[in-house]
């Protein structure tokens, strides 16, 4: 059967072969016609040049019953000029014979060229013939029914569940479906973790507010100290809860594609300088250093870029001791424009670096510190950077500090 297939020619191979010869013959015919027209034009032009300058040719004709007495006649208003074309035709005949002989030889050598191409394309021809043979066989839906049954057996909430029919012919389809299933399961787990973490973060301020409200109800009516403490605590927790909700809404809009960016040409150095001035004014406990450079323009949303810088600067201040330096810098590296925020804080352990941009993630040191925070700030900063097609690099050593570099192409 294989020998029969290899000797036959698929419709695709026949089409390629026919197109090859058709294009070859068309090119040769076009070349021959072009030679005739050009040579005839040159003969006519040379003949015209031999007519006196005061004569104007009104028409022309070609007469003669064989090639030896063919004449080109040019008619002016008062005269007839005749130019024998016998020698020209004889010469052009020799040229055309030479050209056609070359073309025939070329076609002859093309036969070996075609044979060589057919030999190289034989595997593709066999594949095409098998495909044509398969197309003539009635479709067997048994395998598809087995695959459908295997898919239906996968539990909707089964983490790690996989599709398996045991059929080698369906192995590639199973691999693709299992990859899709894995991504869907990961997305579902991530969504579940997000909801659980959000609920936990919101539950804490609500519980604090309820506790102070109960304390007010019991003792605060007549105790000014309890009243002041409760009011201040409720205000603080309400502000924390408002900030958390705003962050959640920001990320939700980003995930749904509803977070709009107002892109314009901005000076990154100018924005960094504004953050440096603000930080110096509102945070006297740290020493802020600023390294400025020129020609640091990017296309971006100025408010969003400024927010991402603030998040990194505030994070650096949270985990740095009083009196430590926090360095801000903007550079034109030649491959892009980057900004850097570097602190002398507690640093991040190596195993935690890959998680710092996950939502609600906080390292053990961060959780045990008095800095607070929801763990969403760095996630928001990462979203802003990704939305601007930027990259972020984090270099950190425990008890030495952290340097964050954001680069825009």
C-alpha atoms as one frame of an Amber mdcrd trajectory, in Angstrom:
protein
   0.000   0.000   0.000   2.840   2.384   0.837   4.412   1.765  -2.576   1.131
   2.586  -4.279   0.848   5.810  -2.298   4.428   6.874  -3.085   3.885   6.313
  -6.829   0.719   8.371  -6.913   0.708  12.142  -6.878  -1.482  14.202  -4.589
  -3.623  17.039  -5.896  -1.314  19.500  -4.105   1.796  18.062  -5.799   0.080
  18.102  -9.190  -0.919  21.716  -8.619   2.631  22.717  -7.707   4.046  20.893
 -10.751   1.532  22.454 -13.151   2.118  25.925 -11.738   5.892  25.491 -12.094
   5.749  24.582 -15.799   3.089  27.158 -16.591   5.137  29.960 -15.010   8.278
  28.737 -16.786   6.637  28.723 -20.243   4.941  32.049 -19.624   8.286  33.633
 -18.712   9.960  32.268 -21.879   7.100  33.405 -24.129   7.159  36.869 -22.560
  10.914  37.120 -23.113  10.625  36.100 -26.810   7.856  38.604 -27.422   9.811
  41.338 -25.667  12.897  40.671 -27.837  10.777  40.938 -31.013   9.085  44.147
 -29.957  12.292  45.825 -28.801  14.220  44.873 -31.930  11.355  46.018 -34.176
  11.199  49.281 -32.292  14.951  49.804 -32.682  14.773  49.112 -36.436  11.886
  51.547 -36.823  13.658  54.218 -34.789  16.875  53.834 -36.812  14.906  54.102
 -40.036  13.088  57.187 -38.821  16.390  58.848 -37.933  17.553  58.529 -41.551
  14.643  60.669 -42.876  15.387  64.381 -43.491  14.581  66.577 -40.503  12.009
  68.668 -42.409   9.922  65.545 -43.176   7.165  64.430 -40.795   6.068  60.782
 -40.873   2.288  60.461 -41.034   1.932  56.675 -41.270   3.794  53.447 -41.927
   3.230  49.991 -43.416   5.082  46.684 -43.826   4.869  44.918 -47.190   6.361
  41.766 -48.732   5.335  38.164 -49.361   8.411  36.494 -47.784  11.113  37.441
 -45.330  13.648  38.343 -48.044  11.617  41.168 -49.574   9.825  42.565 -46.533
   9.967  46.364 -46.566   9.131  49.011 -43.941   7.362  51.990 -45.611   7.261
  55.392 -43.909   4.880  57.956 -45.462   5.406  61.686 -45.127   3.253  64.450
 -46.619   5.200  64.463 -49.881   7.405  61.374 -49.999   7.643  57.647 -49.399
  10.685  56.154 -47.699  11.250  52.408 -47.909  13.644  50.345 -45.815  14.305
  46.667 -46.642  13.980  44.398 -43.608  15.328  41.149 -45.092  18.707  41.280
 -43.409  17.114  42.388 -40.147  14.640  39.500 -40.232  17.424  37.028 -41.057
  19.514  38.323 -38.166  16.546  38.290 -35.744  15.757  34.741 -36.836  19.233
  33.640 -35.816  18.861  35.453 -32.472  15.461  33.878 -31.804  16.733  30.409
 -32.747  19.582  30.842 -30.263  17.237  32.104 -27.543  14.667  29.348 -28.116
  17.439  26.726 -28.151  18.649  28.008 -24.793  15.082  27.900 -23.484  14.600
  24.325 -24.658  17.829  23.299 -22.952  16.679  25.070 -19.824  13.387  23.161
 -19.926  15.313  19.924 -20.419  17.476  20.579 -17.380  14.360  21.593 -15.465
  13.149  18.001 -15.808  16.015  16.860 -13.591  15.331  19.817 -11.297  11.687
  18.791 -11.016  12.689  15.197 -10.297  14.986  16.383  -7.498  12.216  18.518
  -6.004   9.759  15.634  -6.180  12.247  13.430  -4.341  12.625  15.994  -1.554
   8.870  16.557  -1.359   8.056  12.842  -1.384   7.349  12.726   2.406   4.925
  15.634   2.033   3.322  13.955  -0.970   2.848  10.735   1.000   1.363  12.722
   3.876  -1.044  14.465   1.505  -2.029  11.138  -0.061  -2.712   9.650   3.363
  -4.787  12.688   4.268  -6.798  12.263   1.068  -7.265   8.603   1.858  -8.382
   9.371   5.414 -10.873  11.935   4.142 -12.560   9.206   2.110 -13.068   6.986
   5.176 -16.290   7.476   7.211 -15.562   9.378  10.453 -15.220   7.185  13.537
 -16.613   9.150  16.502 -15.768   6.480  19.096 -12.581   8.235  20.248 -14.374
  11.560  20.588 -17.075   9.901  22.669 -14.377   8.431  24.932 -12.792  11.859
  25.321 -16.149  13.466  26.094 -16.858  10.807  28.723 -13.436  11.401  30.334
 -14.092  15.147  30.463 -17.486  14.652  32.104 -15.877  12.515  34.816 -13.609
  15.363  35.959 -15.147  16.927  39.106 -15.830  20.660  38.841 -14.078  21.426
  42.132 -11.429  18.727  42.012  -8.001  20.256  42.394  -5.358  18.262  40.572
  -7.961  16.307  38.583  -6.809  15.284  35.123  -8.372  13.924  31.932  -7.184
  10.481  30.890  -8.588   8.011  28.345  -5.533   5.772  27.954  -5.701   6.211
  24.170  -2.341   7.183  22.654  -4.059   8.835  19.688  -5.710  11.318  22.056
  -2.582  12.007  24.129  -1.858  15.424  22.581  -5.466  16.559  22.999  -5.464
  15.353  26.609  -2.253  17.297  27.309  -3.768  20.508  25.938  -7.006  20.035
  27.883  -5.131  19.193  31.097  -3.015  22.339  30.709  -6.180  24.405  30.298
  -7.770  22.613  33.259  -4.715  23.337  35.427  -4.839  27.051  34.601  -8.566
  27.162  35.368  -8.005  25.430  38.713  -5.184  27.830  39.578  -7.369  30.811
  38.685 -10.193  29.458  40.835  -7.867  28.865  43.777  -6.360  32.334  43.390
  -9.829  33.860  43.332 -10.831  31.883  46.411  -7.677  33.005  48.252  -8.342
  36.587  47.224 -11.889  36.475  48.609 -10.746  34.793  51.844  -7.924  37.276
  52.387 -10.167  40.242  51.599 -12.754  38.970  54.063 -10.080  38.517  56.726
  -8.612  41.982  56.178 -12.050  43.607  56.334 -13.086  41.581  59.366 -10.240
  42.967  61.481 -11.148  46.699  61.352 -14.847  45.871  61.678 -14.124  43.837
  64.833 -12.054  46.711  66.272 -14.809  49.220  65.539 -17.426  46.942  67.120
 -15.258  46.516  70.204 -14.878  50.272  70.741 -18.571  50.847  70.049 -19.412
  48.313  72.778 -16.911  50.001  75.124 -18.530  53.374  74.409 -21.940  51.912
  75.083 -20.805  50.592  78.478 -18.431  53.239  79.848 -17.775  55.940  77.281
 -20.921  57.952  77.894 -19.587  59.317  81.158 -15.793  58.805  80.760 -14.106
  61.459  78.528 -10.877  59.444  78.278 -12.700  56.342  77.011 -14.738  58.533
  74.658 -11.647  60.185  73.110  -9.794  56.885  72.773 -12.779  55.189  71.144
 -13.428  58.018  68.697  -9.789  58.109  67.636  -9.623  54.323  67.228 -12.851
  54.227  65.209 -11.550  57.008  62.940  -8.278  55.161  62.378  -9.907  51.826
  61.602 -12.487  53.487  59.348  -9.664  55.119  57.409  -7.821  51.792  57.147
 -10.964  50.069  55.924 -11.608  52.823  53.365  -8.041  52.491  52.078  -8.398
  48.718  51.817 -11.671  48.998  49.906 -10.153  51.557  47.534  -7.252  49.188
  46.864  -9.609  46.266  46.256 -11.672  48.339  43.838  -8.513  49.432  42.014
  -7.397  45.833  41.488 -10.926  44.726  40.536 -11.144  47.438  37.881  -7.687
  46.450  36.647  -8.654  42.773  36.380 -11.828  43.670  34.467 -10.032  46.052
  32.113 -11.947  49.078  33.407  -8.958  50.880  34.926  -8.316  53.654  32.429
  -4.882  55.132  31.745  -4.329  58.668  30.463  -1.138  58.301  28.470   1.039
  61.330  27.717   4.696  62.274  27.420   5.995  62.858  30.942   9.301  63.659
  32.604   9.961  60.765  34.981  12.643  62.778  36.789  10.122  65.539  37.539
   7.604  63.070  38.976  10.285  61.420  41.112  11.359  64.843  42.368   7.777
  65.600  43.448   7.615  62.347  45.432  10.998  63.127  47.000   9.827  66.600
  48.083   6.557  65.201  49.505   8.342  62.421  51.387  10.895  64.841  52.866
   8.079  67.059  54.093   5.793  64.421  55.643   8.437  61.986  56.942  11.164
  63.715  58.997  12.252  60.373  60.509  14.193  59.315  57.394  16.744  61.031
  55.217  15.623  61.111  51.574  18.289  61.421  48.876  17.508  62.220  45.242
  19.697  61.604  42.181  18.326  63.386  39.127  19.185  62.904  35.432  18.154
  64.644  32.220  16.265  63.308  29.177  14.177  60.838  31.155  10.923  61.112
  29.230   8.419  58.255  28.902   4.854  57.788  27.721   2.621  57.061  30.686
  -0.144  58.069  33.032   1.491  60.607  35.390  -0.894  59.907  38.296  -0.413
  56.134  38.021   3.373  56.350  37.729   3.488  58.655  40.734   1.312  56.244
  42.714   3.666  53.333  41.981   6.673  55.371  43.159   4.837  56.407  46.345
   4.029  52.785  47.127   7.684  51.751  46.903   8.831  54.808  48.902   6.230
  54.249  51.638   7.166  50.587  51.777  10.846  51.528  52.176   9.978  53.910
  55.019   7.847  51.292  56.782  10.636  48.772  57.040  13.553  51.127  57.701
  14.697  52.397  61.102  14.549  56.082  61.935  17.489  58.018  60.567  18.143
  55.555  57.719  18.705  56.791  54.191  16.164  56.222  51.418  17.589  56.916
  47.977  15.496  57.875  44.937  17.027  58.022  41.453  16.077  58.288  37.792
  18.376  57.108  34.995  18.510  56.889  31.211  20.267  53.563  30.674  20.199
  53.681  26.876  17.945  50.616  26.800  15.179  52.428  28.648  14.257  54.887
  31.370  14.283  53.585  34.932  13.589  54.781  38.437  15.073  53.306  41.606
  14.023  53.256  45.265  16.662  51.955  47.691  16.462  51.632  51.471  18.573
  50.415  54.394  15.768  48.463  56.014  15.173  44.921  57.211  15.392  43.406
  53.735  13.514  40.447  52.301  14.478  36.783  52.588  15.382  35.065  49.309
  12.499  32.612  49.466  10.031  35.481  49.893  11.177  37.625  46.939   9.075
  35.696  44.426   5.897  36.366  46.447   6.128  40.046  47.335   3.841  41.154
  44.492   1.134  38.626  45.359  -2.034  40.112  46.754  -2.271  40.224  50.546
   1.197  38.719  50.847   3.331  39.991  53.728   6.514  38.423  54.999   6.710
  37.166  58.554   8.737  40.203  59.613   6.197  42.510  58.032   3.317  40.748
  59.755   4.993  40.867  63.118   5.948  44.533  62.830   3.807  47.450  63.840
   3.686  48.862  60.343   0.309  47.427  59.441  -0.836  47.501  55.838  -3.058
  45.234  53.800  -0.457  43.632  51.562  -2.037  45.120  48.435   0.264  48.077
  47.804   2.972  46.182  45.936   0.321  44.337  43.901  -1.092  47.690  42.781
   2.388  48.976  41.922   3.072  45.832  39.871  -0.222  46.240  38.015   0.664
  49.842  37.135   4.116  48.813  35.889   2.684  45.963  33.792   0.059  48.312
  32.333   2.910  50.553  31.142   4.846  47.589  29.656   7.557  48.060  32.257
   9.696  45.625  34.209  10.589  45.572  37.888  13.739  44.141  39.463  14.083
  43.575  43.212  17.470  43.125  44.894  17.349  42.595  48.649  19.578  41.407
  51.498  18.328  40.860  55.017  19.452  43.502  57.489  21.155  45.402  54.638
  18.279  46.778  52.581  16.260  46.540  49.408  16.643  48.144  45.991  13.738
  48.225  43.548  14.406  49.220  39.942  11.566  49.844  37.489  12.422  50.192
  33.793  10.271  51.457  30.927  11.325  50.665  27.362
